[in-house]
Short mmCIF file of C-alpha atoms and ligand atoms in Angstrom, two decimals:
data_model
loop_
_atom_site.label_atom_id
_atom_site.label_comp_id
_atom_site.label_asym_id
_atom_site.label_seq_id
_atom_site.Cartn_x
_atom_site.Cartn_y
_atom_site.Cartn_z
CA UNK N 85 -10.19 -6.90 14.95
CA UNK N 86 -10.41 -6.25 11.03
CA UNK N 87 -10.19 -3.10 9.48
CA UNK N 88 -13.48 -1.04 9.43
CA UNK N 89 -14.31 -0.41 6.00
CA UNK N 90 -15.11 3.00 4.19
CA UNK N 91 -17.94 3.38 2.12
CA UNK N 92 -17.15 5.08 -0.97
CA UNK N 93 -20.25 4.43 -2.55
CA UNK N 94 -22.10 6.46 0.73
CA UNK N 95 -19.77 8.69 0.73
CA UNK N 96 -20.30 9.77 -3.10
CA UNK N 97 -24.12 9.79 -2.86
CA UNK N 98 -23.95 12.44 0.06
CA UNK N 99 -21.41 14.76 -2.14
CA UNK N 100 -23.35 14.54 -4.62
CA UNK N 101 -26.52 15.17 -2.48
CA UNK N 102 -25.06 18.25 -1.67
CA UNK N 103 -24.01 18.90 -5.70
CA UNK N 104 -27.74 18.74 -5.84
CA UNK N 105 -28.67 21.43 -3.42
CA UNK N 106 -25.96 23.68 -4.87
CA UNK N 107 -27.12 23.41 -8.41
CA UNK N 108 -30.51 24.37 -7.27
CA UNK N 109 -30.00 27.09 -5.72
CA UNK N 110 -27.78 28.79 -8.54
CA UNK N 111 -31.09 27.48 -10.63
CA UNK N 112 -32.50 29.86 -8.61
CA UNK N 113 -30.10 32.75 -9.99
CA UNK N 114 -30.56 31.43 -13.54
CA UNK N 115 -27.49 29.28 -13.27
CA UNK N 116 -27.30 25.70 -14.51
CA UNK N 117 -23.63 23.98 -13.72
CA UNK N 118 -22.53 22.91 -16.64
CA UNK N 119 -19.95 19.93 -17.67
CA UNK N 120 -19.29 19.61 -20.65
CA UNK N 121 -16.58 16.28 -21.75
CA UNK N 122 -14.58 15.89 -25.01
CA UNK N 123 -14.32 12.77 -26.03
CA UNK N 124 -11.33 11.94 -28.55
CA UNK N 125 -11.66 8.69 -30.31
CA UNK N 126 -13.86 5.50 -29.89
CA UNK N 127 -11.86 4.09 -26.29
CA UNK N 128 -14.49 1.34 -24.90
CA UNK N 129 -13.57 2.41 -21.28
CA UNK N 130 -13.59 6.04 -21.55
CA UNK N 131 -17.00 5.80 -22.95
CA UNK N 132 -18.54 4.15 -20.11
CA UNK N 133 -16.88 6.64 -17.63
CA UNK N 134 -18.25 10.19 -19.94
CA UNK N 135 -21.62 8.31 -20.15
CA UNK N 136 -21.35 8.27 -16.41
CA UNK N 137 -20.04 11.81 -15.90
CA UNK N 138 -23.04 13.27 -18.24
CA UNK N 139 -25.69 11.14 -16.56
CA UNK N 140 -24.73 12.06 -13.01
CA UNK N 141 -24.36 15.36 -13.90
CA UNK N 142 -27.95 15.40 -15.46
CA UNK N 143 -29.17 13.37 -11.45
CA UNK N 144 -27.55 16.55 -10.00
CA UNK N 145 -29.76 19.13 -12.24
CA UNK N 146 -26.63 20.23 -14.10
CA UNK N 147 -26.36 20.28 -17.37
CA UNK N 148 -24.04 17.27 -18.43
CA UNK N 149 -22.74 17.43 -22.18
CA UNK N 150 -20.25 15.19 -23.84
CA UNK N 151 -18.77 16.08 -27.60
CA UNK N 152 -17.17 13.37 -29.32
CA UNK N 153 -14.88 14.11 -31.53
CA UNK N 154 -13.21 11.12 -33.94
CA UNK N 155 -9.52 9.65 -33.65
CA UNK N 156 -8.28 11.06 -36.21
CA UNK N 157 -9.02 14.87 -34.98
CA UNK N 158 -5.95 17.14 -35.37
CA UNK N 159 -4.28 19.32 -32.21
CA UNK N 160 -5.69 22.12 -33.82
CA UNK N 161 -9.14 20.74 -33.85
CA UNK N 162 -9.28 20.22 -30.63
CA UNK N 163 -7.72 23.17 -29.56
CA UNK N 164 -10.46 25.24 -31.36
CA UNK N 165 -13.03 22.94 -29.79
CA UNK N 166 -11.53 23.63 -26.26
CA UNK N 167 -11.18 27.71 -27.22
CA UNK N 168 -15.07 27.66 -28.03
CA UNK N 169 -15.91 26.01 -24.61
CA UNK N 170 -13.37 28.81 -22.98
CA UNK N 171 -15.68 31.21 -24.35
CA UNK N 172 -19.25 29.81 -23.76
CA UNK N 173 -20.59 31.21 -20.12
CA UNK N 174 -22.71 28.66 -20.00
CA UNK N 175 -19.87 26.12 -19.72
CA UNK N 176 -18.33 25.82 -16.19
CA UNK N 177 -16.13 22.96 -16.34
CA UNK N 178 -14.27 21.64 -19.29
CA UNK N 179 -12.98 17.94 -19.28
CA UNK N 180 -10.83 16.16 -22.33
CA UNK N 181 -10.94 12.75 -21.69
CA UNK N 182 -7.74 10.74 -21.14
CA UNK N 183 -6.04 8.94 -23.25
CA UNK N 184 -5.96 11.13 -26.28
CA UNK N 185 -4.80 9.44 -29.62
CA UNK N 186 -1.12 9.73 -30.32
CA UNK N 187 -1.45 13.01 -32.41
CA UNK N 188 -2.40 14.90 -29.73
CA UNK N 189 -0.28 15.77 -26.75
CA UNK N 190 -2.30 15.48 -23.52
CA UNK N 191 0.01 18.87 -22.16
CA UNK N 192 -0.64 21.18 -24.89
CA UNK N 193 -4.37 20.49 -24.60
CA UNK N 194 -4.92 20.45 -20.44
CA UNK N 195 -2.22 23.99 -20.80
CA UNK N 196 -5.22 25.37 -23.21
CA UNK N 197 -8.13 24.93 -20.83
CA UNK N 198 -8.89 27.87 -18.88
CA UNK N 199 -7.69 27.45 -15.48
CA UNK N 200 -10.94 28.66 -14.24
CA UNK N 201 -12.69 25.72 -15.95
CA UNK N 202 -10.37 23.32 -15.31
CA UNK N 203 -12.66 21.23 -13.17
CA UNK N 204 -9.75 18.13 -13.63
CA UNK N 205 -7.43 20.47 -11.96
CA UNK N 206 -4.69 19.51 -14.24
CA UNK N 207 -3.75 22.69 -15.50
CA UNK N 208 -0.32 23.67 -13.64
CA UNK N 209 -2.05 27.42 -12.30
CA UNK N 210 -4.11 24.99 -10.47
CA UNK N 211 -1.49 22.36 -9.72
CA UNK N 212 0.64 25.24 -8.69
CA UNK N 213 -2.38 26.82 -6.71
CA UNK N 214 -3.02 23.14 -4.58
CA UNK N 215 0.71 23.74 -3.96
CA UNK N 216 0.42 26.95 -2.02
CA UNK N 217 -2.76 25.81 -0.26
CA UNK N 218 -4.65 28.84 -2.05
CA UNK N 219 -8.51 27.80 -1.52
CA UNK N 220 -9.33 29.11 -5.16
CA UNK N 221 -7.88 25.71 -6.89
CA UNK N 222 -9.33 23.23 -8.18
CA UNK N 223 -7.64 19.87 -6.64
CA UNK N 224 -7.70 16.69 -8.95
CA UNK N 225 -10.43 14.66 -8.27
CA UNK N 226 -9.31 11.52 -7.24
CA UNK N 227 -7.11 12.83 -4.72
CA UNK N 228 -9.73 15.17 -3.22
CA UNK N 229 -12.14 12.29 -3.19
CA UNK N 230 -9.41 10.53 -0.70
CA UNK N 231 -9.35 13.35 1.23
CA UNK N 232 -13.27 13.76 1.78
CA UNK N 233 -13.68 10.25 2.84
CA UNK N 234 -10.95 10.72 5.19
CA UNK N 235 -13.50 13.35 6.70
CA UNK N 236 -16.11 11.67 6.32
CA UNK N 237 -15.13 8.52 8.88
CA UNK N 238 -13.23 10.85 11.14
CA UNK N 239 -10.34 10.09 10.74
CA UNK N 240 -7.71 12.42 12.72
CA UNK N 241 -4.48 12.98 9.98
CA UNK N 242 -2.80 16.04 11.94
CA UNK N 243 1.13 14.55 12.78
CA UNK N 244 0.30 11.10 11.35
CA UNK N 245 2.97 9.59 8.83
CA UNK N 246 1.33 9.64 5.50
CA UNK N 247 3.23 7.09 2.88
CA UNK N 248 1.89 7.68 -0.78
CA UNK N 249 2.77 4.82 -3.09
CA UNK N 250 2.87 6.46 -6.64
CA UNK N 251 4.23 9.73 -7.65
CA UNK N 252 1.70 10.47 -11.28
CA UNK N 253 0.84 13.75 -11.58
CA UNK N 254 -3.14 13.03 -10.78
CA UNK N 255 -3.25 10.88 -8.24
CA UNK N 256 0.73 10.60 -6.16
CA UNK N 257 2.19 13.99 -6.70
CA UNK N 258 -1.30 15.57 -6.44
CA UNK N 259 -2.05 13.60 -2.76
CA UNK N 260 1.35 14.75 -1.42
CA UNK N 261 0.34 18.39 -2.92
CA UNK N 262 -3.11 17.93 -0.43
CA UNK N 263 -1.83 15.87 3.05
CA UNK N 264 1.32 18.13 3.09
CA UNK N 265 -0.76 21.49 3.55
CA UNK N 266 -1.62 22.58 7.02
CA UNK N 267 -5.40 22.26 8.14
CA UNK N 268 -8.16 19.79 8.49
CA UNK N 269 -7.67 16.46 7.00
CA UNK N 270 -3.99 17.15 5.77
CA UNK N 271 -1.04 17.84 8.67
CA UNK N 272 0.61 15.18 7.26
CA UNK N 273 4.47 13.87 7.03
CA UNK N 274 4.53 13.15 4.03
CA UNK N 275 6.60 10.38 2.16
CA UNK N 276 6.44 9.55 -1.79
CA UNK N 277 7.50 5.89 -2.96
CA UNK N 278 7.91 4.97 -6.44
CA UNK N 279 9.87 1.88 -8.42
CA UNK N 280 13.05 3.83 -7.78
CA UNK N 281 12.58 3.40 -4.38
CA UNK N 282 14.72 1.69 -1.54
CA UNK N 283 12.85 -1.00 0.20
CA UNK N 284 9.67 0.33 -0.22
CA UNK N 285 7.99 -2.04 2.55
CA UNK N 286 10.52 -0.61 4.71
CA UNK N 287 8.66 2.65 4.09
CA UNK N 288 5.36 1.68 3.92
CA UNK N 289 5.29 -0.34 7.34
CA UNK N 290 5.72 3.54 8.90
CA UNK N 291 2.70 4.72 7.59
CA UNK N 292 -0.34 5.50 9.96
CA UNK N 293 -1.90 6.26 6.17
CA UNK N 294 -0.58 4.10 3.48
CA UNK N 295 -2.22 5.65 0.05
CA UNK N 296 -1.78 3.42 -2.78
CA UNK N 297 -2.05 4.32 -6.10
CA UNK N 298 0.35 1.83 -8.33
CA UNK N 299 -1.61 0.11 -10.93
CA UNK N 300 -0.36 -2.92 -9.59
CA UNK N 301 -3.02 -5.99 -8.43
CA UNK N 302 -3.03 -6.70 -4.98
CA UNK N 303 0.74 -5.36 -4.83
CA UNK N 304 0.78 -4.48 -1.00
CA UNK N 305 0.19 -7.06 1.00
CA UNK N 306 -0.61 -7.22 4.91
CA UNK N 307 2.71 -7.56 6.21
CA UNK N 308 3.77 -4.59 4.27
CA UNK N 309 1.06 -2.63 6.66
CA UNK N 310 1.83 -0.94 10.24
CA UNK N 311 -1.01 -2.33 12.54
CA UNK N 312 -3.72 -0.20 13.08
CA UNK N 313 -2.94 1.92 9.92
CA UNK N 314 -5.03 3.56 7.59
CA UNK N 315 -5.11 1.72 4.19
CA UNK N 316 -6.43 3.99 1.30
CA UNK N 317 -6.15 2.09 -1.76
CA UNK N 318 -6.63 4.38 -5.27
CA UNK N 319 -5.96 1.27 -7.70
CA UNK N 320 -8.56 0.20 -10.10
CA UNK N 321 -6.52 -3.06 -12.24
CA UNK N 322 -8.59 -5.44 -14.34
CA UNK N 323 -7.47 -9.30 -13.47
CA UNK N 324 -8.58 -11.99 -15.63
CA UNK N 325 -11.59 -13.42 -14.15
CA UNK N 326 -13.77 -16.65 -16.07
CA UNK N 327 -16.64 -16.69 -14.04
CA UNK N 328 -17.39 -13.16 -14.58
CA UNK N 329 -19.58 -12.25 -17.74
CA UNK N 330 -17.34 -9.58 -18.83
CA UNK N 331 -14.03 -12.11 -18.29
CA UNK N 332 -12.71 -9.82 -15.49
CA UNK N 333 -12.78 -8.34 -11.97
CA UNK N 334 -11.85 -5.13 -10.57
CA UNK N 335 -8.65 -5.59 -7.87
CA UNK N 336 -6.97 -2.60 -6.03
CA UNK N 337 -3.56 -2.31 -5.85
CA UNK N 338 -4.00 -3.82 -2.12
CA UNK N 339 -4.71 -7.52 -1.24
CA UNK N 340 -7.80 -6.79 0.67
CA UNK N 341 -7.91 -10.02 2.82
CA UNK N 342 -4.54 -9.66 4.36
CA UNK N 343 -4.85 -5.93 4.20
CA UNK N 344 -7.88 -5.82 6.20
CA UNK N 345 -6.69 -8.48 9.18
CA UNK N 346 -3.81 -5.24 10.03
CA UNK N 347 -5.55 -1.77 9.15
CA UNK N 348 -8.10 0.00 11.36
CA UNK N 349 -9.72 1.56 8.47
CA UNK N 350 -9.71 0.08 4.31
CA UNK N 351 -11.03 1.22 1.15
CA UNK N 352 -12.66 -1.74 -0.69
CA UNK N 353 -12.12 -1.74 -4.59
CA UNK N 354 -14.80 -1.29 -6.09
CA UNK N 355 -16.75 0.53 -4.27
CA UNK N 356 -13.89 3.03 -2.40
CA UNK N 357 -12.31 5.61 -3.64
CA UNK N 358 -13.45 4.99 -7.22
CA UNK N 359 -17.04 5.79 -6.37
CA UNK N 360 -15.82 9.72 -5.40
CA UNK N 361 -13.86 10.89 -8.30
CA UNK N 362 -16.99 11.85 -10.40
CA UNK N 363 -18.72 12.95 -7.37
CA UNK N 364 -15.39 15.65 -6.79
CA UNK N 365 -15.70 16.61 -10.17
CA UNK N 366 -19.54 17.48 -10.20
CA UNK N 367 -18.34 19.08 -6.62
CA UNK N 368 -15.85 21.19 -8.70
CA UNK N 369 -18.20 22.18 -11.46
CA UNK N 370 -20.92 23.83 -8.89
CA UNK N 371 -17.67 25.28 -7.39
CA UNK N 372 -16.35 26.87 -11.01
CA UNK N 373 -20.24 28.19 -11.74
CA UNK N 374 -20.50 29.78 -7.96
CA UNK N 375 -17.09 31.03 -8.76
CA UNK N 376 -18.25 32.45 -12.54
CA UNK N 377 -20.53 34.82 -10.77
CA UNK N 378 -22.56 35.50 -13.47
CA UNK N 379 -26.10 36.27 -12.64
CA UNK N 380 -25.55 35.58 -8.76
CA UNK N 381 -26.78 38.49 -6.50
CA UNK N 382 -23.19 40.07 -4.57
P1 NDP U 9 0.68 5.64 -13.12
O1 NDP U 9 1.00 4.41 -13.90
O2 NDP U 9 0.71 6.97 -13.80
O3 NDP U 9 1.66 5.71 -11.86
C1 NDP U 9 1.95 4.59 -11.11
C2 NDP U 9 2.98 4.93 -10.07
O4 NDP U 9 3.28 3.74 -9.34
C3 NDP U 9 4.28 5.45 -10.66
O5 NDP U 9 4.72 6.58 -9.95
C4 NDP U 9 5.24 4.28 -10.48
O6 NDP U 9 6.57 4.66 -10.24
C5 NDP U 9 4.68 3.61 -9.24
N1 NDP U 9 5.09 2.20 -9.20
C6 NDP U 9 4.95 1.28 -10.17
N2 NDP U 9 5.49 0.12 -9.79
C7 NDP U 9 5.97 0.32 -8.55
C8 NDP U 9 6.66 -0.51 -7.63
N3 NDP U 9 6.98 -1.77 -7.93
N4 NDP U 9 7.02 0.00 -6.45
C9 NDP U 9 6.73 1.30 -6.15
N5 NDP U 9 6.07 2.13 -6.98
C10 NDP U 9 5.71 1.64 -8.18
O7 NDP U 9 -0.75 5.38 -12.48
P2 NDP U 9 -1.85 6.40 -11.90
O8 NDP U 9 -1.26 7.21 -10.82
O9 NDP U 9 -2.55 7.07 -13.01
O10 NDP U 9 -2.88 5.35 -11.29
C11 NDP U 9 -2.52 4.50 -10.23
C12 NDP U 9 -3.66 3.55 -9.97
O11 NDP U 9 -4.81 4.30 -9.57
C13 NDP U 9 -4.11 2.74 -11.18
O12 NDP U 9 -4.56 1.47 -10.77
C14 NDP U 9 -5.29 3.53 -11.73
O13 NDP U 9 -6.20 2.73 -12.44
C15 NDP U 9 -5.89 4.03 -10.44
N6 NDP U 9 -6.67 5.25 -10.59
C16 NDP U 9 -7.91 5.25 -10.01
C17 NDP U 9 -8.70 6.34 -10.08
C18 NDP U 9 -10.00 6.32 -9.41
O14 NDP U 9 -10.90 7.08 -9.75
N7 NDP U 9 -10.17 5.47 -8.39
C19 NDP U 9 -8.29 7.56 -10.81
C20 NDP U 9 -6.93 7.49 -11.31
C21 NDP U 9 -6.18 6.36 -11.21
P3 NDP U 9 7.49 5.40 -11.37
O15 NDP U 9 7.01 6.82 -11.38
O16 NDP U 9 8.85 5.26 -10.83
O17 NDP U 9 7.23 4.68 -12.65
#
C-alpha cells in the first residue's frame, strides 16, 4: 500500500489559524505580535521568502515589518540596526535573513539578537535551552515544523529509531536537539548521518523515521527505506526543469515515487515540511509577545 501522505500545506493553515486567535486576543491587551525581518542585500530568493514572512504575518493580525538594508552595509550597521530592534517593545521577534554578504559574519550577528527575540532560535541560549528540554526556548523553525506535523497525523515516536540525515545547525543538529528529549512527539533513538558517514543506507534502512535534510535531489531512494517507515523529507533543491516557466522544479532530497511504494507516511516537496517553517515562526512570535508580558493582565 503506498505511503499516506502529510499535508504540510493543512497543517500550516491550522497553526497559523491558531497564530490568528492568539494575536487577537493579546489585541485585546493592546498587544500586536510583531516580526520584524532584516534584509541584507538584493538576494532574489530571500526576497520572495521576507515578502512571504511580512504578508503572513499581516493574514495573522500581526504586525509584519521587513527593513532592507543594502549589500554593502557594514557589521556595525547592522549591529546597531539589530540593538535598536532589541530595544523597541513593540518588536517581538527579530529575524536577519540568511545569507548575509561576505562582510558580515552570520555568528556575530544571530550572538547579538536578544535571546528573547530570537524567534529563529539560533542564538546558542536558545540552542542550549532546546538542549535541556527547558519549555522557555525558542526551537528553530523548520525542525519544530517536523515535529508538529508529526502530531498532527498521529504519529506515535516514543522508542522508534529516528535516523536524521544532515547534521547543520538549523535543521540536523537542531532535530536531534528535539526527537532526543523525553515527551510527546520526541522519545526517540536518535542517530545523525552526514558525508563522513559509514554506509549511510546501512543506517538509514533502521529508521522507523528517516528525516532528511541533505540538499541533495532525490538522494534517498526507496531501497534505502525500512518498510513501513516514516519518511520526513526537509530538502527544498532546484533541478533544471524546461517545461516550467521559471526553468525549474522544486525536488526533496527523497525520490518520492520509490519513496512512497515503502513508507507508511511521506512528506511531499513542495507542499511538506516547507509549508510550516513560516507558520513556526509566526507560532514563535505570538509566543515571544505572550512571553514579553507587557500590558497582559497577571
Ligand atoms: P547544509 O548544506 O547546511 O547541510 C547538509 C547536510 O547534509 C550536512 O550535514 C552534510 O554533511 C550532509 N550531507 C551532504 N551530503 C551527504 C551525503 N552524501 N551523505 C550524507 N550526508 C550528506 O543544509 P541545510 O541543513 O541547511 O539544509 C538541508 C536541506 O533542507 C536543503 O535542501 C535545504 O534547502 C532544506 N531546507 C529546507 C527548509 C524548509 O523550510 N523546508 C529550511 C532549511 C533547509 P557534512 O556536515 O558532513 O557536510
Amino acid at each position: 500500500m503506498p505511503a499516506e501522505i502529510i499535508d504540510g500545506a493543512a497543517v500550516a493553515s491550522k497553526v497559523l489559524a491558531d497564530v490568528a486567535i492568539s494575536a487577537a486576543a493579546l489585541a485585546k491587551h493592546g498587544v500586536v505580535p510583531g516580526l520584524t525581518v532584516v534584509l541584507v542585500g538584493d538576494d532574489a530568493a530571500s526576497a520572495v521568502y521576507v515578502g512571504a514572512k511580512e504578508k503572513a504575518c499581516h493574514a495573522a493580525g500581526m504586525n509584519g515589518e521587513t527593513i532592507r538594508l543594502p549589500a554593502t552595509t557594514t557589521q556595525a550597521e547592522l549591529l546597531a540596526v539589530v540593538d535598536r530592534l532589541n530595544a523597541d517593545p513593540a518588536i517581538h521577534g527579530i529575524l536577519v535573513q540568511s545569507p548575509m554578504p561576505k562582510q558580515i559574519d552570520p555568528q556575530t550577528v544571530i550572538r547579538r539578537i536578544a535571546p528573547e527575540k530570537d524567534v529563529d532560535g539560533f542564538h546558542p541560549i536558545n540552542v542550549g535551552k532546546v538542549l535541556i528540554g527547558d519549555r522557555d526556548a525558542f526551537a528553530p523553525c523548520t525542525p519544530a515544523g517536523v515535529q508538529v506535523l508529526l502530531e498532527a497525523y498521529g504519529i506515535k515516536t516514543a522508542g522508534m529509531d529516528c535516523v536524521i540525515v544532515g547534521r547543520s545547525n538549523i535543521v540536523g543538529k537542531a532535530m536531534a536537539s528535539l526527537m532526543i528529549q523525553p515527551g510527546p512527539h520526541a522519545d526517540c533513538t536518535v542517530t545523525v548521518c552526514h558525508s563522513r558517514t559509514r554506509d549511510l543506507a546501512a543506517h538509514t534502512r533502521q529508521a522507523d523515521l528517516l528525516i532528511a535534510a541533505i540538499g541533495k535531489p532525490e538522494f534517498i531512494t526507496g531501497d534505502m527505506i525500512k518498510p513501513g517507515a516514516v519518511v520526513i523529507d526537509v530538502g527544498v533543491n532546484r533541478v533544471d526543469d524546461a517545461t516550467k516557466k521559471t526553468g525549474f522544479r522544486l525536488r526533496g532530497d527523497v525520490h518520492f515515487d520509490s519513496a512512497m511504494e515503502v513508507a507508511s507516511f511521506i512528506t511531499p516537496v513542495p507542499g511538506g515540511v516547507g509549508r510550516m517553517t513560516i507558520a513556526m515562526l509566526l507560532r514563535n512570535t505570538v509566543r515571544a509577545a505572550e512571553m514579553s508580558g507587557a500590558n497582559l493582565p497577571i
